[in-house]
Coordinates of C-alpha atoms in Angstrom, one line a residue:
X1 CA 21.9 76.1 -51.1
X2 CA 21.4 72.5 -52.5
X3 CA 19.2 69.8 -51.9
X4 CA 16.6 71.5 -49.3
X5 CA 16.1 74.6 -51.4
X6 CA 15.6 72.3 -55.1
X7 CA 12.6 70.6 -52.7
X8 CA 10.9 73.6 -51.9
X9 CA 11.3 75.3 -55.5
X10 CA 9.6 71.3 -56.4
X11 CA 7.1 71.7 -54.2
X12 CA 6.4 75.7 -54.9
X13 CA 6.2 75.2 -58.4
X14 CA 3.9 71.8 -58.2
X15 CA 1.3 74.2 -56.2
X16 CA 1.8 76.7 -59.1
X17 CA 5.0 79.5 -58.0
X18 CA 7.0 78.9 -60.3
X19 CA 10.5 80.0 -58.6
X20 CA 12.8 79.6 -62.0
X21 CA 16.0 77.1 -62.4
X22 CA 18.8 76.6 -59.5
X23 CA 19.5 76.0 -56.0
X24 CA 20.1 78.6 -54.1
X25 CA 18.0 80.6 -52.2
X26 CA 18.2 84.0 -54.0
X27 CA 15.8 87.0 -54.2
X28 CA 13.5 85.8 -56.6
X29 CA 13.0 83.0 -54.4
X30 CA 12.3 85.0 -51.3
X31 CA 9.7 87.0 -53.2
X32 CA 7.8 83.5 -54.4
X33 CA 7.9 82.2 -51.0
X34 CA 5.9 85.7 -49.7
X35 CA 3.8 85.6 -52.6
X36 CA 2.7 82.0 -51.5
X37 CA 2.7 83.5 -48.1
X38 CA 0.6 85.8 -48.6
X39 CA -1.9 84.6 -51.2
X40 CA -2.3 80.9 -48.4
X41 CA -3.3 83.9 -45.7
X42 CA -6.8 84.2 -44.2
X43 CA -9.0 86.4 -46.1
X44 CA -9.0 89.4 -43.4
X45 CA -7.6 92.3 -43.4
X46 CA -3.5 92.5 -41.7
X47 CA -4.3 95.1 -39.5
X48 CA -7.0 93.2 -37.7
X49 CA -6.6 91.7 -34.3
X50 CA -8.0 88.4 -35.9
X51 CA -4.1 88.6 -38.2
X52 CA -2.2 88.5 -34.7
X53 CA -3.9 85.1 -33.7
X54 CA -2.3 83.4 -36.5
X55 CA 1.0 81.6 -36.8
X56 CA 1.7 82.5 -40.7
X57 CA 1.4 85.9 -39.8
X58 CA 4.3 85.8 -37.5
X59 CA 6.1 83.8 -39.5
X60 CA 5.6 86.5 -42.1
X61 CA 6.7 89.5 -40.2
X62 CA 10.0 87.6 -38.4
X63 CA 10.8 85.9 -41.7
X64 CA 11.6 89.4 -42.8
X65 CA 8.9 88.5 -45.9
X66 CA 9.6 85.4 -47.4
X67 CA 13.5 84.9 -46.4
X68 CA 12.9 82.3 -43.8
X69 CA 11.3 79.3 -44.1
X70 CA 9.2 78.6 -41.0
X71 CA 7.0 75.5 -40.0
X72 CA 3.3 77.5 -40.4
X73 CA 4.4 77.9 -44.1
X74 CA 5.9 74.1 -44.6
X75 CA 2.7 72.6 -43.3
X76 CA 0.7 74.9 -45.6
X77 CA 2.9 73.3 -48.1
X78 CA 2.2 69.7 -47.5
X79 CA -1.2 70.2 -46.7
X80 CA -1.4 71.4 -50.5
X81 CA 1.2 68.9 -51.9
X82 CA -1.7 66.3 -50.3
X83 CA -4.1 67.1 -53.1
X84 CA -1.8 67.3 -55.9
X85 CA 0.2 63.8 -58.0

């Protein structure tokens, strides 16, 4: 709740999830952040050992889909914030 979570609904929606109005970390919220989860995930299939050897997929499965936050997913962030004004 507050100022953390209205920076990462900023920064979802200027990459294009739009994660609706407010500032708490909610449900709908959880699902944008494993939609962008997921679609920002190497084009291979999950059950492939190639999956295993990288850190968003981790951060997937023990963020419980999208409930937690981890670093893998924030640098994915500002690596795309990077490109965009």
């Amino acid at each position: 709740v507050g100022k953390e979570v209205l920076k990462l609904k900023r920064a979802l929606q200027r990459l294009g999830f739009y994660s609706g109005i407010g500032d708490v970390y909610d449900s709908d919220l959880t699902a944008i952040v494993f939609n962008f989860q997921k679609a920002n995930f190497p084009d291979f299939p999950w059950y492939s050992l190639r999956a295993w050897t990288k850190p968003l997929f981790w951060e997937m499965v023990r963020g419980f889909g999208g409930e937690k936050v981890g670093p893998e997913t924030r640098k994915i962030i500002n690596e795309g914030l990077k490109f965009r004004k």
